PDB file of C-alpha atoms and ligand atoms in Angstrom:
ATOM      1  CA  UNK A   1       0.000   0.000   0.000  1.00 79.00           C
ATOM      2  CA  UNK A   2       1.417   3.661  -0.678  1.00 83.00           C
ATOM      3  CA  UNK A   3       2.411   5.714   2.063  1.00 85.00           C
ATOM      4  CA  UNK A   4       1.870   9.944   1.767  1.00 84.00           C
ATOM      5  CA  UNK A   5       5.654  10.806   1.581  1.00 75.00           C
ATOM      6  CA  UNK A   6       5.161  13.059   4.570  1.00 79.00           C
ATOM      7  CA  UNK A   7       4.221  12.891   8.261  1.00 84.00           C
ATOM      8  CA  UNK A   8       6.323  11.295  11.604  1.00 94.00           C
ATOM      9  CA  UNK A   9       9.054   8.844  10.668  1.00 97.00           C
ATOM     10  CA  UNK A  10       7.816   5.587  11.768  1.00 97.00           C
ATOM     11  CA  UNK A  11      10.861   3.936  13.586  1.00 97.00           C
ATOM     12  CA  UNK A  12       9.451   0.321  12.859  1.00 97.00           C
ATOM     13  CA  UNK A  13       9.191   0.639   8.863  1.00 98.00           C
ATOM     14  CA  UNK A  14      11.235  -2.392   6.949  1.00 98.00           C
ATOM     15  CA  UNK A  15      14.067   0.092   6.057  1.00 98.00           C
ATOM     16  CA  UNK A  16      14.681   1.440   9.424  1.00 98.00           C
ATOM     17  CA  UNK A  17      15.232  -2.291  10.650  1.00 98.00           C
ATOM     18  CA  UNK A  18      17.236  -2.962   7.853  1.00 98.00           C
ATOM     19  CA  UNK A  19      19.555  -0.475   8.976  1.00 98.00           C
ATOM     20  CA  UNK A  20      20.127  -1.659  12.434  1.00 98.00           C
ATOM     21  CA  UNK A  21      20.760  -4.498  11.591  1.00 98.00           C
ATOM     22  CA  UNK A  22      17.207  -6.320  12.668  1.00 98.00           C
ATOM     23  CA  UNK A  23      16.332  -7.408   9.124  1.00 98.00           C
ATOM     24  CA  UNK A  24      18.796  -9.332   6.824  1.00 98.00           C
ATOM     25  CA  UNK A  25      19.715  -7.538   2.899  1.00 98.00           C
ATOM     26  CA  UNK A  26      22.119  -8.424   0.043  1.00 98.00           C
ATOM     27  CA  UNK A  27      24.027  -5.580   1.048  1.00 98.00           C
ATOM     28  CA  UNK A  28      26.247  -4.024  -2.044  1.00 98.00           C
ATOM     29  CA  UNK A  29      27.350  -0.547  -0.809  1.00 98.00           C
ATOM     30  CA  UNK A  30      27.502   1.148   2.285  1.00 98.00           C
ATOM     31  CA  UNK A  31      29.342   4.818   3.327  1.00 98.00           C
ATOM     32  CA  UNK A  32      28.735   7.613   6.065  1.00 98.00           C
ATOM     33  CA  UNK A  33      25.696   8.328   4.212  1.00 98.00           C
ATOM     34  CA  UNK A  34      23.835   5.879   2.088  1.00 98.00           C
ATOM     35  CA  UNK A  35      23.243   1.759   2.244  1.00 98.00           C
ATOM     36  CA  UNK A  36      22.371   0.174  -0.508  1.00 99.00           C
ATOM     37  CA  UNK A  37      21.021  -3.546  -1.084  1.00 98.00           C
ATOM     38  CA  UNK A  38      19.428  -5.283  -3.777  1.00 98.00           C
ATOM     39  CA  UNK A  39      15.384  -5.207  -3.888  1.00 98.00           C
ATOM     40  CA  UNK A  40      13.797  -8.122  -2.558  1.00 98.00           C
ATOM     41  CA  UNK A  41      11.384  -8.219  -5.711  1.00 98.00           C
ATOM     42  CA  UNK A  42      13.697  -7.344  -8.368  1.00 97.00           C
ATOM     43  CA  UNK A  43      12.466  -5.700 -11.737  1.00 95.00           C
ATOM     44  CA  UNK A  44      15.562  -5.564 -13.675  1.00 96.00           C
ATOM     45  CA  UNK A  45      18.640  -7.662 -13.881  1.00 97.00           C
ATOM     46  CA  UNK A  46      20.641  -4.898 -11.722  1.00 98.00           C
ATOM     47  CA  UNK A  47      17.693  -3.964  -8.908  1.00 98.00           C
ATOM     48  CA  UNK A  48      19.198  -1.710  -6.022  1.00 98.00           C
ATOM     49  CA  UNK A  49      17.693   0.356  -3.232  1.00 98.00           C
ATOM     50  CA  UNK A  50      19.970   3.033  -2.291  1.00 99.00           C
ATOM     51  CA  UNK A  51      18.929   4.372   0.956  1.00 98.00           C
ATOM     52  CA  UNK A  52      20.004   7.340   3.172  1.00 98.00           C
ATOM     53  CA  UNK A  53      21.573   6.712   6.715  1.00 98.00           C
ATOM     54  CA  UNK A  54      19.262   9.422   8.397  1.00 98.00           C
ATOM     55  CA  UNK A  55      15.508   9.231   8.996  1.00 98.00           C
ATOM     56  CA  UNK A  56      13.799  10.742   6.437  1.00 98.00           C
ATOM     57  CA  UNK A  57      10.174   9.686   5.082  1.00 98.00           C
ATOM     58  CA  UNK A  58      10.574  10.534   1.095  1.00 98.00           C
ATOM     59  CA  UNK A  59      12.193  12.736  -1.042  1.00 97.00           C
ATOM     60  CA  UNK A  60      10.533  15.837   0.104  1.00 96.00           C
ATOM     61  CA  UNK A  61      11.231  15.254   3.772  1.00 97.00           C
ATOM     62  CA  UNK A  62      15.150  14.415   2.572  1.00 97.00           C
ATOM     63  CA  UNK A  63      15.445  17.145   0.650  1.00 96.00           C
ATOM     64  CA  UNK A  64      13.848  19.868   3.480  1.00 96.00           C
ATOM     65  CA  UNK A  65      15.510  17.902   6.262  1.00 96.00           C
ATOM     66  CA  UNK A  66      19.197  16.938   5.402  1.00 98.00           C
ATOM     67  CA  UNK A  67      21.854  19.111   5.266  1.00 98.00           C
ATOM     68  CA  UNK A  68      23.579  19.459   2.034  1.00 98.00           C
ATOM     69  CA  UNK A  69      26.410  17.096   3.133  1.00 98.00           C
ATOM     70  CA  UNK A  70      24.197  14.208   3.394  1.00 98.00           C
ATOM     71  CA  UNK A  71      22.325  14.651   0.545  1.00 98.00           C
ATOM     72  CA  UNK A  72      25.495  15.533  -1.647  1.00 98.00           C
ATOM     73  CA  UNK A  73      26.905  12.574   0.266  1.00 98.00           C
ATOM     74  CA  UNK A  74      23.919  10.473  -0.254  1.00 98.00           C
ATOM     75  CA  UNK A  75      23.404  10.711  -4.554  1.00 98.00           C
ATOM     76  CA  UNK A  76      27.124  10.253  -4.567  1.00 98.00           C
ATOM     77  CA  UNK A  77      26.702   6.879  -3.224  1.00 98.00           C
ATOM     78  CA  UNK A  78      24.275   6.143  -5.709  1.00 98.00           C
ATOM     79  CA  UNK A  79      26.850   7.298  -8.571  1.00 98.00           C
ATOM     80  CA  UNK A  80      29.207   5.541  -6.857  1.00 98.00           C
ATOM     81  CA  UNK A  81      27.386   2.237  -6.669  1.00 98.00           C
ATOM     82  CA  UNK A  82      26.147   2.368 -10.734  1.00 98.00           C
ATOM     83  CA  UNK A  83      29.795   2.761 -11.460  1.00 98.00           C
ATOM     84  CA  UNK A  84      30.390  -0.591  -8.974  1.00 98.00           C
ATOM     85  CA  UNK A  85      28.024  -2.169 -11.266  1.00 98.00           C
ATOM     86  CA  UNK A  86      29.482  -1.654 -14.376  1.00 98.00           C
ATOM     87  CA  UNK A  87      26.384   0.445 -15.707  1.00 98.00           C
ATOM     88  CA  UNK A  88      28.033   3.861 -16.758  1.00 97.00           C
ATOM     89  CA  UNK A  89      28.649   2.447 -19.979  1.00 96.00           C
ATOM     90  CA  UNK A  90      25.269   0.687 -21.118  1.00 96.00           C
ATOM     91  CA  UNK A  91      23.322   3.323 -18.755  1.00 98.00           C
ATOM     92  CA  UNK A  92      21.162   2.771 -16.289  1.00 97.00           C
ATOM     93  CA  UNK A  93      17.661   4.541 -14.629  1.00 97.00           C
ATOM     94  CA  UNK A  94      17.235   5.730 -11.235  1.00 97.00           C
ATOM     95  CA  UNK A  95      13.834   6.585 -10.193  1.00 97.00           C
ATOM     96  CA  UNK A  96      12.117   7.521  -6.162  1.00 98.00           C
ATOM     97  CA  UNK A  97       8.390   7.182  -6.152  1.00 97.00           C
ATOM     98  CA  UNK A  98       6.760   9.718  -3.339  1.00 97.00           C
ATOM     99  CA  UNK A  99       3.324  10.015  -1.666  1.00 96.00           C
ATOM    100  CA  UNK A 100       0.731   8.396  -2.817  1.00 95.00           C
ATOM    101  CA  UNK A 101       0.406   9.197  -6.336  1.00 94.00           C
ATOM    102  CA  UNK A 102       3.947   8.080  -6.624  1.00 95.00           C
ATOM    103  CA  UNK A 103       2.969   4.316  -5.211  1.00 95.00           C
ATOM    104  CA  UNK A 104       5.654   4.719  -2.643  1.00 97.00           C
ATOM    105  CA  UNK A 105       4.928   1.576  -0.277  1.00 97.00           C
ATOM    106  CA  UNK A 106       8.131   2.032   2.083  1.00 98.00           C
ATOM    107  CA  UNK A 107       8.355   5.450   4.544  1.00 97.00           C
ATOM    108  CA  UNK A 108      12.141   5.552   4.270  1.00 98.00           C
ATOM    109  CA  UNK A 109      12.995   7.716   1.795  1.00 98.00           C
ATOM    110  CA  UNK A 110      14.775   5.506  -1.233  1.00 98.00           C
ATOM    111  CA  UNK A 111      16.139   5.659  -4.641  1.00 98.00           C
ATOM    112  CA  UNK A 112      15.516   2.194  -6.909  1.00 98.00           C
ATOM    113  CA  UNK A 113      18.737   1.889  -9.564  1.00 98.00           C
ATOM    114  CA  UNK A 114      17.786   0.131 -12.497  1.00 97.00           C
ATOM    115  CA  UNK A 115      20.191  -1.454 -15.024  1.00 97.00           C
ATOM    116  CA  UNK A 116      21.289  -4.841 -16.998  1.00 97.00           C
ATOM    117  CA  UNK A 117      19.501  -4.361 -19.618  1.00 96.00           C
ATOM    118  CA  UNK A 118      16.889  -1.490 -22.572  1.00 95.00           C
ATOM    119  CA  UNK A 119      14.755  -0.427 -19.710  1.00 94.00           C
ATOM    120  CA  UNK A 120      12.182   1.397 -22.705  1.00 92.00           C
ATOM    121  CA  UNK A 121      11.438   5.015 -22.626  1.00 91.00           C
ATOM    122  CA  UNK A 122       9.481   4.927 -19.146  1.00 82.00           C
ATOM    123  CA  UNK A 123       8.625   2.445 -16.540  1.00 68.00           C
ATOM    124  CA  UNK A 124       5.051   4.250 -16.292  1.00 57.00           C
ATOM    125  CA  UNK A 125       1.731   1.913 -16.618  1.00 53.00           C
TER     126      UNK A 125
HETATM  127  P1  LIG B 201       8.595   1.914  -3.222  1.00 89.69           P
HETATM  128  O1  LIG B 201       7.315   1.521  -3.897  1.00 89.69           O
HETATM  129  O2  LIG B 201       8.395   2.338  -1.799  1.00 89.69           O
HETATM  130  O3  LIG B 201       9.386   2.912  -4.033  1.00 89.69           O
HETATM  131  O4  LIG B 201       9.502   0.611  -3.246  1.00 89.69           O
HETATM  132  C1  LIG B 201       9.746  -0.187  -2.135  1.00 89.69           C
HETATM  133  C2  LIG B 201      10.623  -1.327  -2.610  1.00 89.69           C
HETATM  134  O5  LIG B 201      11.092  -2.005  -1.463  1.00 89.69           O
HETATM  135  C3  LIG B 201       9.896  -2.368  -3.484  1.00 89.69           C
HETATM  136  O6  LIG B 201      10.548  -2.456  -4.751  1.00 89.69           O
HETATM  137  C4  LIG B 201      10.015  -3.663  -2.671  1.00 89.69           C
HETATM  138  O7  LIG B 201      10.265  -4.790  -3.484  1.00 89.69           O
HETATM  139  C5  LIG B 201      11.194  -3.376  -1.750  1.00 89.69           C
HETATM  140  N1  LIG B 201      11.142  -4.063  -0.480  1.00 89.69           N
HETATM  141  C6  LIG B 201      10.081  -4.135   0.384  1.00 89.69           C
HETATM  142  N2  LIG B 201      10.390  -4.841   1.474  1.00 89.69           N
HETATM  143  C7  LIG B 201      11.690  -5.221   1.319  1.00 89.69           C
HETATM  144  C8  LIG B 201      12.585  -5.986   2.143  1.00 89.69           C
HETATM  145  O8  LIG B 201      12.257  -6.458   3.233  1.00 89.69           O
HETATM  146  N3  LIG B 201      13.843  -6.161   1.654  1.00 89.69           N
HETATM  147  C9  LIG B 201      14.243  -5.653   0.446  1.00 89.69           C
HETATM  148  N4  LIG B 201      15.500  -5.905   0.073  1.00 89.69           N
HETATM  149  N5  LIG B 201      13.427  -4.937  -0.339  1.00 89.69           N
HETATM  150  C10 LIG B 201      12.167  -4.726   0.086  1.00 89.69           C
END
């Protein structure tokens, strides 16, 4: 079910256990400021979550909340783990669904890195 994208950070949502630890991940990157892991239900060959270390809901609470070090720090990482996957040269998509109209389902702000293979013009039904 989608989430809004805005309200209280909810301490107990699958991410947040992820990162301490609580829940097991294919982990693939991690730095001061960003894990990332493969998605459980992948849609691509290459199907990553990058994720910030800070508790933020979605991209409009990251991007009101964190300082500019984390969220330079943060899309770094995800630069820095496309490059780790060989992608920079076939090209890859990156894509963070918010609120509701967005479908996102997880309150933990996230950015899904696609590659591995044509991805079409636009993963939109
Ligand atoms: P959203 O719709 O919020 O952008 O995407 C959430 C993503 O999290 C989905 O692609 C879903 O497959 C993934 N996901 C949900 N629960 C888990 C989990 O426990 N582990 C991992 N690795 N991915 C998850």
């Amino acid at each position: 079910m989608a989430v809004t994208g805005l309200g209280p950070y909810d301490d107990n949502n699958i991410f947040a256990r992820i990162l301490r630890g609580e829940v097991p991940c294919k982990r693939v990157y991690e730095d001061a400021f960003a894990l990332a892991f493969d998605d459980i239900h992948p849609r691509a060959p290459v199907h990553v979550l990058i994720i910030p270390k800070g508790k933020y809901v979605s991209l409009a609470d990251f991007t009101a909340g964190a300082s500019a070090e984390e969220v330079g720090g943060f899309f770094k990482a995800v630069g820095t783990v496309a490059k780790q996957f060989g992608l920079e040269e076939t090209g890859y998509r990156i894509l963070a669904n918010m609120g509701g109209n967005g479908h996102q389902e997880v309150p933990h702000f996230h950015v899904h890195l696609f590659g591995g293979r044509a991805l079409g013009p636009m993963l939109l039904q």
